[in-house]
mmCIF file of C-alpha atoms in Angstrom:
data_model
loop_
_atom_site.group_PDB
_atom_site.id
_atom_site.type_symbol
_atom_site.label_atom_id
_atom_site.label_comp_id
_atom_site.label_asym_id
_atom_site.label_seq_id
_atom_site.Cartn_x
_atom_site.Cartn_y
_atom_site.Cartn_z
ATOM 1 C CA MET A 1 0.000 0.000 0.000
ATOM 2 C CA LYS A 2 1.386 3.374 -0.952
ATOM 3 C CA ALA A 3 2.400 5.527 2.007
ATOM 4 C CA GLN A 4 0.369 8.678 2.483
ATOM 5 C CA THR A 5 2.007 12.058 2.861
ATOM 6 C CA PRO A 6 1.966 12.839 6.598
ATOM 7 C CA GLY A 7 -0.824 15.137 7.690
ATOM 8 C CA ARG A 8 -2.751 14.884 4.413
ATOM 9 C CA TYR A 9 -5.672 12.633 3.535
ATOM 10 C CA PRO A 10 -5.627 10.637 0.274
ATOM 11 C CA LEU A 11 -6.842 12.508 -2.793
ATOM 12 C CA ALA A 12 -10.000 10.395 -3.142
ATOM 13 C CA LEU A 13 -11.077 11.200 0.421
ATOM 14 C CA ARG A 14 -10.307 14.888 -0.026
ATOM 15 C CA LEU A 15 -12.384 15.047 -3.205
ATOM 16 C CA LEU A 16 -15.294 13.234 -1.575
ATOM 17 C CA HIS A 17 -15.037 15.435 1.514
ATOM 18 C CA TRP A 18 -15.501 18.678 -0.416
ATOM 19 C CA LEU A 19 -18.016 17.215 -2.878
ATOM 20 C CA LEU A 20 -20.199 15.909 -0.040
ATOM 21 C CA ALA A 21 -19.859 19.202 1.822
ATOM 22 C CA LEU A 22 -21.178 21.049 -1.246
ATOM 23 C CA LEU A 23 -23.967 18.542 -1.919
ATOM 24 C CA LEU A 24 -25.092 18.529 1.717
ATOM 25 C CA LEU A 25 -25.296 22.317 1.737
ATOM 26 C CA VAL A 26 -27.413 22.247 -1.431
ATOM 27 C CA GLN A 27 -29.531 19.399 -0.052
ATOM 28 C CA VAL A 28 -30.322 21.149 3.223
ATOM 29 C CA MET A 29 -31.249 24.333 1.372
ATOM 30 C CA LEU A 30 -33.431 22.337 -1.039
ATOM 31 C CA GLY A 31 -35.222 20.614 1.823
ATOM 32 C CA PHE A 32 -35.919 23.782 3.778
ATOM 33 C CA ALA A 33 -36.947 25.647 0.617
ATOM 34 C CA ALA A 34 -39.332 22.899 -0.451
ATOM 35 C CA GLU A 35 -40.842 22.627 3.024
ATOM 36 C CA HIS A 36 -41.072 26.256 4.121
ATOM 37 C CA TRP A 37 -39.856 28.901 1.685
ATOM 38 C CA THR A 38 -41.548 28.270 -1.657
ATOM 39 C CA PRO A 39 -45.072 28.133 -3.113
ATOM 40 C CA ARG A 40 -46.707 24.741 -3.488
ATOM 41 C CA ALA A 41 -45.980 24.486 -7.217
ATOM 42 C CA VAL A 42 -42.274 25.118 -6.637
ATOM 43 C CA SER A 43 -42.197 22.672 -3.706
ATOM 44 C CA ASP A 44 -43.667 19.949 -5.911
ATOM 45 C CA ALA A 45 -40.752 20.457 -8.301
ATOM 46 C CA LEU A 46 -38.083 20.650 -5.587
ATOM 47 C CA PHE A 47 -39.032 17.543 -3.606
ATOM 48 C CA PRO A 48 -38.202 15.052 -6.428
ATOM 49 C CA LEU A 49 -34.844 16.783 -6.892
ATOM 50 C CA HIS A 50 -34.312 16.572 -3.124
ATOM 51 C CA PHE A 51 -35.044 12.834 -3.257
ATOM 52 C CA LYS A 52 -32.640 12.153 -6.140
ATOM 53 C CA LEU A 53 -29.859 14.181 -4.566
ATOM 54 C CA GLY A 54 -30.374 12.270 -1.317
ATOM 55 C CA VAL A 55 -29.823 8.965 -3.130
ATOM 56 C CA LEU A 56 -26.624 10.353 -4.678
ATOM 57 C CA ILE A 57 -25.375 11.548 -1.279
ATOM 58 C CA LEU A 58 -26.081 8.132 0.253
ATOM 59 C CA CYS A 59 -24.097 6.376 -2.493
ATOM 60 C CA LEU A 60 -21.166 8.788 -2.167
ATOM 61 C CA MET A 61 -21.175 8.439 1.612
ATOM 62 C CA ILE A 62 -21.053 4.643 1.395
ATOM 63 C CA LEU A 63 -18.157 4.991 -1.059
ATOM 64 C CA ARG A 64 -16.408 7.361 1.316
ATOM 65 C CA LEU A 65 -16.812 4.977 4.240
ATOM 66 C CA GLY A 66 -15.385 2.128 2.168
ATOM 67 C CA LEU A 67 -12.375 4.201 1.114
ATOM 68 C CA ARG A 68 -11.918 5.512 4.657
ATOM 69 C CA LEU A 69 -11.557 1.938 5.904
ATOM 70 C CA ARG A 70 -9.272 0.958 3.010
ATOM 71 C CA LEU A 71 -6.910 3.902 2.501
ATOM 72 C CA PRO A 72 -4.179 5.143 4.856
ATOM 73 C CA VAL A 73 -5.037 8.301 6.761
ATOM 74 C CA PRO A 74 -2.835 10.660 8.793
ATOM 75 C CA ALA A 75 -2.520 10.045 12.500
ATOM 76 C CA ASP A 76 -4.042 12.477 14.963
ATOM 77 C CA ASP A 77 -1.237 14.970 15.572
ATOM 78 C CA SER A 78 -3.225 17.098 17.983
ATOM 79 C CA ASP A 79 -1.910 17.677 21.494
ATOM 80 C CA ALA A 80 -5.418 18.352 22.791
ATOM 81 C CA PRO A 81 -6.624 16.616 25.964
ATOM 82 C CA ARG A 82 -8.114 13.135 25.658
ATOM 83 C CA TRP A 83 -11.645 14.331 26.420
ATOM 84 C CA HIS A 84 -11.347 16.884 23.632
ATOM 85 C CA ARG A 85 -10.273 14.220 21.138
ATOM 86 C CA ARG A 86 -13.127 11.971 22.239
ATOM 87 C CA ILE A 87 -15.663 14.742 21.660
ATOM 88 C CA ARG A 88 -14.182 15.350 18.206
ATOM 89 C CA SER A 89 -14.438 11.643 17.378
ATOM 90 C CA CYS A 90 -18.041 11.558 18.581
ATOM 91 C CA VAL A 91 -18.934 14.596 16.445
ATOM 92 C CA HIS A 92 -17.377 12.977 13.365
ATOM 93 C CA ALA A 93 -19.181 9.689 14.049
ATOM 94 C CA LEU A 94 -22.528 11.463 14.476
ATOM 95 C CA ILE A 95 -22.024 13.383 11.234
ATOM 96 C CA TYR A 96 -21.349 10.110 9.382
ATOM 97 C CA LEU A 97 -24.369 8.471 11.013
ATOM 98 C CA LEU A 98 -26.723 11.327 10.175
ATOM 99 C CA VAL A 99 -25.516 11.602 6.570
ATOM 100 C CA LEU A 100 -26.483 7.942 6.215
ATOM 101 C CA ALA A 101 -29.711 8.152 8.231
ATOM 102 C CA LEU A 102 -31.183 11.186 6.486
ATOM 103 C CA PRO A 103 -31.375 9.694 2.965
ATOM 104 C CA ILE A 104 -32.695 6.406 4.377
ATOM 105 C CA SER A 105 -35.414 8.127 6.398
ATOM 106 C CA GLY A 106 -36.205 10.308 3.376
ATOM 107 C CA HIS A 107 -36.630 7.184 1.255
ATOM 108 C CA VAL A 108 -39.012 5.728 3.844
ATOM 109 C CA ILE A 109 -41.128 8.903 3.711
ATOM 110 C CA TRP A 110 -41.022 8.913 -0.094
ATOM 111 C CA VAL A 111 -42.201 5.299 -0.339
ATOM 112 C CA TRP A 112 -44.930 5.926 2.240
ATOM 113 C CA MET A 113 -46.174 8.825 0.136
ATOM 114 C CA GLY A 114 -46.269 6.628 -2.965
ATOM 115 C CA ALA A 115 -44.132 9.171 -4.796
ATOM 116 C CA ASP A 116 -42.223 8.527 -8.007
ATOM 117 C CA ARG A 117 -38.850 6.890 -7.277
ATOM 118 C CA THR A 118 -37.439 7.310 -10.785
ATOM 119 C CA LEU A 119 -33.801 8.377 -10.869
ATOM 120 C CA ILE A 120 -31.613 9.458 -13.794
ATOM 121 C CA GLY A 121 -32.081 7.563 -17.052
ATOM 122 C CA GLY A 122 -35.384 6.024 -16.071
ATOM 123 C CA LEU A 123 -33.805 3.866 -13.347
ATOM 124 C CA GLN A 124 -36.275 3.308 -10.527
ATOM 125 C CA LEU A 125 -35.155 2.824 -6.941
ATOM 126 C CA PRO A 126 -36.832 -0.217 -5.331
ATOM 127 C CA PRO A 127 -39.135 0.544 -2.377
ATOM 128 C CA PHE A 128 -37.411 -2.097 -0.164
ATOM 129 C CA PHE A 129 -40.600 -2.365 1.940
ATOM 130 C CA VAL A 130 -44.379 -2.172 1.681
ATOM 131 C CA PRO A 131 -45.888 0.420 4.060
ATOM 132 C CA PRO A 132 -48.963 -0.736 5.999
ATOM 133 C CA HIS A 133 -52.220 0.963 5.048
ATOM 134 C CA ASP A 134 -53.571 1.337 8.578
ATOM 135 C CA ASP A 135 -50.488 2.406 10.543
ATOM 136 C CA GLU A 136 -48.600 5.688 10.071
ATOM 137 C CA THR A 137 -46.137 5.092 12.921
ATOM 138 C CA GLY A 138 -43.213 4.293 10.645
ATOM 139 C CA ARG A 139 -43.805 7.336 8.482
ATOM 140 C CA ALA A 140 -44.045 9.611 11.533
ATOM 141 C CA LEU A 141 -40.843 8.175 12.982
ATOM 142 C CA ALA A 142 -39.021 8.626 9.672
ATOM 143 C CA TRP A 143 -40.279 12.219 9.475
ATOM 144 C CA TYR A 144 -38.937 13.032 12.943
ATOM 145 C CA VAL A 145 -35.580 11.456 12.118
ATOM 146 C CA HIS A 146 -35.422 13.347 8.824
ATOM 147 C CA VAL A 147 -36.423 16.793 10.066
ATOM 148 C CA TYR A 148 -34.693 16.875 13.447
ATOM 149 C CA GLY A 149 -31.739 14.969 12.017
ATOM 150 C CA ALA A 150 -31.295 17.726 9.414
ATOM 151 C CA TRP A 151 -31.206 20.383 12.138
ATOM 152 C CA THR A 152 -28.800 18.289 14.209
ATOM 153 C CA LEU A 153 -26.545 17.661 11.219
ATOM 154 C CA SER A 154 -26.476 21.380 10.430
ATOM 155 C CA ALA A 155 -25.420 22.147 14.009
ATOM 156 C CA LEU A 156 -22.737 19.432 14.042
ATOM 157 C CA VAL A 157 -21.301 20.535 10.697
ATOM 158 C CA GLY A 158 -21.186 24.099 12.005
ATOM 159 C CA LEU A 159 -19.321 22.847 15.089
ATOM 160 C CA HIS A 160 -16.951 20.833 12.889
ATOM 161 C CA VAL A 161 -16.169 23.856 10.707
ATOM 162 C CA ALA A 162 -15.708 26.117 13.733
ATOM 163 C CA ALA A 163 -13.293 23.627 15.334
ATOM 164 C CA ALA A 164 -11.219 23.343 12.132
ATOM 165 C CA VAL A 165 -11.071 27.132 11.705
ATOM 166 C CA PHE A 166 -10.154 27.571 15.374
ATOM 167 C CA ARG A 167 -7.336 25.042 15.096
ATOM 168 C CA GLN A 168 -5.972 26.752 11.989
ATOM 169 C CA TRP A 169 -6.176 30.148 13.696
ATOM 170 C CA GLN A 170 -4.650 28.828 16.921
ATOM 171 C CA GLY A 171 -1.803 26.928 15.279
ATOM 172 C CA LYS A 172 -1.232 29.342 12.390
ATOM 173 C CA ASP A 173 -0.160 26.316 10.321
ATOM 174 C CA SER A 174 -2.708 26.280 7.463
ATOM 175 C CA PHE A 175 -4.265 23.196 9.058
ATOM 176 C CA ILE A 176 -7.279 23.033 6.716
ATOM 177 C CA ALA A 177 -5.191 23.390 3.556
ATOM 178 C CA LEU A 178 -2.633 20.846 4.753
ATOM 179 C CA ARG A 179 -5.227 18.238 5.735
ATOM 180 C CA MET A 180 -7.887 18.687 3.064
ATOM 181 C CA GLY A 181 -6.332 20.996 0.470
ATOM 182 C CA PHE A 182 -5.125 20.233 -3.050
ATOM 183 C CA GLY A 183 -1.982 22.319 -3.462
ATOM 184 C CA ALA A 184 1.568 21.106 -2.973
ATOM 185 C CA MET A 185 2.411 20.393 0.643
ATOM 186 C CA PRO A 186 5.491 22.401 1.773
ATOM 187 C CA GLN A 187 8.520 20.198 2.384
ATOM 188 C CA ALA A 188 9.037 21.797 5.794
ATOM 189 C CA LYS A 189 5.579 20.648 6.817
ATOM 190 C CA ILE A 190 6.264 17.115 5.542
ATOM 191 C CA ARG A 191 9.486 16.940 7.548
ATOM 192 C CA GLU A 192 7.767 18.319 10.649
ATOM 193 C CA ALA A 193 4.970 15.753 10.326
ATOM 194 C CA TRP A 194 7.379 12.827 9.973
ATOM 195 C CA ILE A 195 9.368 13.984 13.006
ATOM 196 C CA HIS A 196 6.133 14.380 14.979
ATOM 197 C CA GLN A 197 5.235 10.761 14.154
ATOM 198 C CA GLY A 198 8.677 9.562 15.208
ATOM 199 C CA ARG A 199 9.750 8.661 11.656
ATOM 200 C CA ASP A 200 12.996 9.444 9.883
ATOM 201 C CA LEU A 201 13.045 10.997 6.404
#
């Protein structure tokens, strides 16, 4: 397996990180616009787009999880206290969980509504279950997960961004660019990272 440059995630994970960040921002705005900010006719046009984008996000997130388990990633070089690192890990885990749960709960709602599940090119997503006619409990539960999960995800992503910006500001080391950027990594930073990990160049 090819060694990864210290302090920097593999290119595939960096691309998926920023692509998912963009798609999630668009998806949240689409959902809120369709639910609250637009006339009924516009909402009817936005909801199918919201559904299709949710399926795409779910597929990309599964791909990201698979690559995350397969590819080498930089070690945690933070000198923060253990409780701080545990909170950061919990926030990351919750973000991953919610990004998976939101499209799934949205699909449950979509199937319960009997809405069109056609994706690009005429491909139709299977329903995966048959909703009961006399019990709306599952639909209500999926709705709560979807709506409150979206608010929770928005808050967690905001916390994640704030923590990354704070670390970059505190360390003055271009942390975001070095971890998730695409430019050349300065040789001084590579040497510093190897030394920090106890490796010799």
